[in-house]
Amino acid sequence: MIPAAFDYLAPTSVEEALAALAEHGDDAKVLGGGQSLLPVLRMRLNAPEVVVDLGRIESLRGIREDGYAIVIGAMTPHATVGADPLVAQHAALISKAVEHLADAQVRHRGTFGGALAHADPAGDLGAPALALGAEFVIAGSGGTRTVAADDFFVDLFETAIAEGEILTEVRIPKHTGWGAHYEKFVRVAHQWPIVAVAAAVRVEGGTIAEARVGLTNMGSTPLRARAVEEALAGQPATDEAVRAAAARAADGANPPSDLNGDADYRRHLATVLTRRAVLAAAGA
């Protein structure tokens, strides 16, 4: 289908973009890489009067090191994130997840911040960002504010980004030396995951000192498997120990039921995939 007619704005600065959003309010939609918004427009599931394209704002692109964190601009393409040596060294879980994200075309057009702002619970970046304790920098008319990952994902397709605000960058705390793995279960290649698990593990002398585990498509938002993390701490990086901890992967989760599988099936998948992800991240 052809989208309904709309006015197109392409600001070259964050300030211009915020001014456009303030002027047009509910009638405006923000365009990042377009991999989520454009299909919606073509199906006429949404018909904004104005589209504000962030693609010409250079300050929203790029990856840099800033003390304890790796900072990724919201308009940085997935392919750039996946190929960046700083991300691979200090936030390997993000690199692993990007490898599994959609196909090459989407990875080159889609943006890191756009995917996170879209907040699809089946998206591949929410769980890794949550597991690593990411911080989201949001700009609005009153200045900028930083929101922790625990508070950023509010509900299905809903985040802490308010009307008239823009996500400008994502700060990923360094997890240098941690093992990482993203285990994704799909029926066909490049599909949204039925369930996926993001795991980052710090091993010392064969013992799991710390673990971070995020769950994809196990609720209306990405989830932390905190019961698993607590059960893993201080345990040997063995199949038996990890299997016992992974049995708690679905604790507190509320997975959906759909044509790909019901809630119980997803709970079972979460335990299996968590075991695989943690063992791979631990190098076991």
Short mmCIF file of N, CA, C and O in Angstrom, two decimals, residues 125-183:
data_model
loop_
_atom_site.label_atom_id
_atom_site.label_comp_id
_atom_site.label_asym_id
_atom_site.label_seq_id
_atom_site.Cartn_x
_atom_site.Cartn_y
_atom_site.Cartn_z
N LEU A 125 17.71 -6.23 20.69
CA LEU A 125 18.64 -5.38 21.42
C LEU A 125 18.22 -5.03 22.83
O LEU A 125 19.04 -4.67 23.66
N GLY A 126 16.92 -5.14 23.13
CA GLY A 126 16.44 -4.75 24.45
C GLY A 126 17.03 -5.58 25.57
O GLY A 126 17.50 -5.04 26.58
N ALA A 127 17.01 -6.90 25.43
CA ALA A 127 17.53 -7.78 26.49
C ALA A 127 19.03 -7.58 26.73
O ALA A 127 19.45 -7.50 27.89
N PRO A 128 19.86 -7.49 25.68
CA PRO A 128 21.28 -7.22 25.94
C PRO A 128 21.52 -5.87 26.61
O PRO A 128 22.35 -5.76 27.52
N ALA A 129 20.79 -4.83 26.17
CA ALA A 129 20.96 -3.52 26.79
C ALA A 129 20.54 -3.55 28.25
O ALA A 129 21.21 -2.97 29.12
N LEU A 130 19.46 -4.25 28.54
CA LEU A 130 18.98 -4.37 29.92
C LEU A 130 19.98 -5.16 30.76
O LEU A 130 20.30 -4.78 31.90
N ALA A 131 20.47 -6.27 30.22
CA ALA A 131 21.40 -7.11 30.96
C ALA A 131 22.68 -6.36 31.33
O ALA A 131 23.23 -6.55 32.42
N LEU A 132 23.15 -5.50 30.44
CA LEU A 132 24.40 -4.78 30.68
C LEU A 132 24.19 -3.48 31.45
O LEU A 132 25.15 -2.75 31.70
N GLY A 133 22.96 -3.18 31.82
CA GLY A 133 22.70 -1.98 32.60
C GLY A 133 22.88 -0.70 31.83
O GLY A 133 23.43 0.29 32.36
N ALA A 134 22.41 -0.67 30.60
CA ALA A 134 22.55 0.51 29.75
C ALA A 134 21.83 1.71 30.34
O ALA A 134 20.89 1.58 31.13
N GLU A 135 22.29 2.89 29.94
CA GLU A 135 21.63 4.14 30.30
C GLU A 135 21.24 4.87 29.02
O GLU A 135 22.02 4.92 28.07
N PHE A 136 20.05 5.46 29.02
CA PHE A 136 19.51 6.09 27.82
C PHE A 136 19.45 7.61 28.03
O PHE A 136 18.83 8.08 28.98
N VAL A 137 20.11 8.33 27.14
CA VAL A 137 20.15 9.79 27.24
C VAL A 137 19.07 10.36 26.32
O VAL A 137 19.07 10.10 25.11
N ILE A 138 18.15 11.10 26.91
CA ILE A 138 16.97 11.60 26.21
C ILE A 138 16.98 13.12 26.25
O ILE A 138 17.18 13.73 27.31
N ALA A 139 16.78 13.74 25.07
CA ALA A 139 16.76 15.19 24.97
C ALA A 139 15.33 15.69 24.79
O ALA A 139 14.53 15.09 24.06
N GLY A 140 15.02 16.79 25.46
CA GLY A 140 13.72 17.43 25.33
C GLY A 140 13.86 18.93 25.44
O GLY A 140 14.97 19.46 25.56
N SER A 141 12.76 19.62 25.44
CA SER A 141 12.79 21.09 25.50
C SER A 141 13.41 21.59 26.80
O SER A 141 13.95 22.70 26.85
N GLY A 142 13.34 20.79 27.85
CA GLY A 142 13.89 21.20 29.14
C GLY A 142 15.32 20.76 29.36
O GLY A 142 15.85 20.93 30.47
N GLY A 143 15.96 20.20 28.34
CA GLY A 143 17.34 19.73 28.47
C GLY A 143 17.42 18.22 28.30
O GLY A 143 16.54 17.61 27.70
N THR A 144 18.48 17.63 28.83
CA THR A 144 18.66 16.19 28.69
C THR A 144 18.50 15.50 30.04
O THR A 144 18.71 16.10 31.09
N ARG A 145 18.11 14.24 29.98
CA ARG A 145 18.01 13.42 31.18
C ARG A 145 18.48 12.02 30.84
O ARG A 145 18.44 11.60 29.68
N THR A 146 18.92 11.29 31.84
CA THR A 146 19.42 9.93 31.66
C THR A 146 18.52 8.96 32.40
O THR A 146 18.22 9.16 33.58
N VAL A 147 18.11 7.91 31.69
CA VAL A 147 17.18 6.93 32.24
C VAL A 147 17.86 5.56 32.25
O VAL A 147 18.39 5.13 31.22
N ALA A 148 17.83 4.88 33.37
CA ALA A 148 18.40 3.54 33.47
C ALA A 148 17.55 2.55 32.68
O ALA A 148 16.34 2.74 32.52
N ALA A 149 18.19 1.49 32.20
CA ALA A 149 17.48 0.50 31.40
C ALA A 149 16.30 -0.09 32.15
O ALA A 149 15.26 -0.39 31.55
N ASP A 150 16.44 -0.28 33.46
CA ASP A 150 15.35 -0.84 34.26
C ASP A 150 14.09 0.02 34.19
O ASP A 150 12.97 -0.48 34.37
N ASP A 151 14.26 1.32 33.94
CA ASP A 151 13.13 2.25 33.90
C ASP A 151 12.76 2.68 32.48
O ASP A 151 11.73 3.34 32.29
N PHE A 152 13.58 2.31 31.50
CA PHE A 152 13.35 2.78 30.14
C PHE A 152 12.22 2.03 29.45
O PHE A 152 11.37 2.62 28.79
N PHE A 153 12.20 0.71 29.60
CA PHE A 153 11.17 -0.10 28.94
C PHE A 153 9.94 -0.15 29.85
O PHE A 153 9.96 -0.77 30.92
N VAL A 154 8.87 0.49 29.41
CA VAL A 154 7.68 0.66 30.25
C VAL A 154 6.64 -0.41 29.99
O VAL A 154 6.08 -1.01 30.91
N ASP A 155 6.33 -0.66 28.71
CA ASP A 155 5.31 -1.63 28.35
C ASP A 155 5.49 -1.97 26.87
O ASP A 155 6.47 -1.56 26.25
N LEU A 156 4.55 -2.69 26.31
CA LEU A 156 4.60 -3.08 24.91
C LEU A 156 4.72 -1.84 24.02
O LEU A 156 3.84 -0.97 24.04
N PHE A 157 5.82 -1.72 23.30
CA PHE A 157 6.09 -0.60 22.40
C PHE A 157 6.05 0.75 23.12
O PHE A 157 5.76 1.78 22.51
N GLU A 158 6.34 0.76 24.40
CA GLU A 158 6.30 2.00 25.18
C GLU A 158 7.56 2.14 26.00
O GLU A 158 7.97 1.20 26.69
N THR A 159 8.17 3.32 25.94
CA THR A 159 9.39 3.60 26.70
C THR A 159 9.22 4.86 27.53
O THR A 159 8.16 5.50 27.51
N ALA A 160 10.28 5.23 28.22
CA ALA A 160 10.28 6.45 29.03
C ALA A 160 10.43 7.70 28.19
O ALA A 160 10.39 8.81 28.74
N ILE A 161 10.60 7.58 26.87
CA ILE A 161 10.68 8.75 26.01
C ILE A 161 9.31 9.40 25.93
O ILE A 161 8.34 8.79 25.48
N ALA A 162 9.21 10.64 26.38
CA ALA A 162 7.92 11.34 26.42
C ALA A 162 7.67 12.06 25.10
O ALA A 162 8.56 12.18 24.23
N GLU A 163 6.45 12.55 24.95
CA GLU A 163 6.11 13.33 23.75
C GLU A 163 7.03 14.54 23.64
O GLU A 163 7.30 15.23 24.63
N GLY A 164 7.55 14.76 22.44
CA GLY A 164 8.43 15.89 22.21
C GLY A 164 9.87 15.64 22.58
O GLY A 164 10.69 16.57 22.53
N GLU A 165 10.22 14.39 22.95
CA GLU A 165 11.59 14.06 23.31
C GLU A 165 12.23 13.14 22.27
O GLU A 165 11.53 12.47 21.50
N ILE A 166 13.56 13.09 22.28
CA ILE A 166 14.32 12.28 21.33
C ILE A 166 15.41 11.53 22.09
O ILE A 166 16.11 12.11 22.94
N LEU A 167 15.56 10.25 21.80
CA LEU A 167 16.70 9.48 22.32
C LEU A 167 17.94 9.89 21.54
O LEU A 167 17.96 9.81 20.31
N THR A 168 18.98 10.35 22.24
CA THR A 168 20.17 10.84 21.56
C THR A 168 21.34 9.86 21.59
O THR A 168 22.10 9.76 20.62
N GLU A 169 21.50 9.13 22.69
CA GLU A 169 22.59 8.17 22.78
C GLU A 169 22.30 7.13 23.86
O GLU A 169 21.44 7.32 24.72
N VAL A 170 23.03 6.03 23.76
CA VAL A 170 22.91 4.95 24.74
C VAL A 170 24.28 4.69 25.33
O VAL A 170 25.26 4.50 24.58
N ARG A 171 24.37 4.68 26.63
CA ARG A 171 25.63 4.48 27.34
C ARG A 171 25.65 3.05 27.88
O ARG A 171 24.79 2.67 28.69
N ILE A 172 26.62 2.27 27.44
CA ILE A 172 26.75 0.87 27.85
C ILE A 172 27.93 0.75 28.82
O ILE A 172 29.08 0.96 28.42
N PRO A 173 27.69 0.43 30.08
CA PRO A 173 28.81 0.22 31.01
C PRO A 173 29.76 -0.85 30.48
O PRO A 173 29.32 -1.88 29.96
N LYS A 174 31.03 -0.61 30.64
CA LYS A 174 32.03 -1.57 30.14
C LYS A 174 31.95 -2.88 30.92
O LYS A 174 31.87 -2.89 32.14
N HIS A 175 31.98 -3.95 30.17
CA HIS A 175 32.08 -5.30 30.74
C HIS A 175 33.29 -5.99 30.09
O HIS A 175 33.18 -7.05 29.50
N THR A 176 34.43 -5.32 30.21
CA THR A 176 35.66 -5.80 29.60
C THR A 176 36.07 -7.13 30.21
O THR A 176 36.11 -7.29 31.44
N GLY A 177 36.37 -8.10 29.35
CA GLY A 177 36.80 -9.40 29.82
C GLY A 177 35.68 -10.37 30.14
O GLY A 177 35.95 -11.54 30.45
N TRP A 178 34.46 -9.91 30.07
CA TRP A 178 33.32 -10.80 30.30
C TRP A 178 33.05 -11.64 29.06
O TRP A 178 33.13 -11.15 27.93
N GLY A 179 32.70 -12.90 29.25
CA GLY A 179 32.23 -13.71 28.15
C GLY A 179 30.80 -13.34 27.82
O GLY A 179 30.05 -12.87 28.68
N ALA A 180 30.40 -13.52 26.56
CA ALA A 180 29.06 -13.12 26.15
C ALA A 180 28.51 -14.05 25.09
O ALA A 180 29.27 -14.60 24.27
N HIS A 181 27.20 -14.21 25.10
CA HIS A 181 26.55 -15.03 24.08
C HIS A 181 25.08 -14.64 23.98
O HIS A 181 24.44 -14.32 24.99
N TYR A 182 24.56 -14.65 22.73
CA TYR A 182 23.14 -14.39 22.49
C TYR A 182 22.55 -15.60 21.79
O TYR A 182 22.94 -15.94 20.67
N GLU A 183 21.67 -16.29 22.49
CA GLU A 183 21.06 -17.52 21.98
C GLU A 183 19.63 -17.23 21.56
O GLU A 183 18.80 -16.86 22.38
#
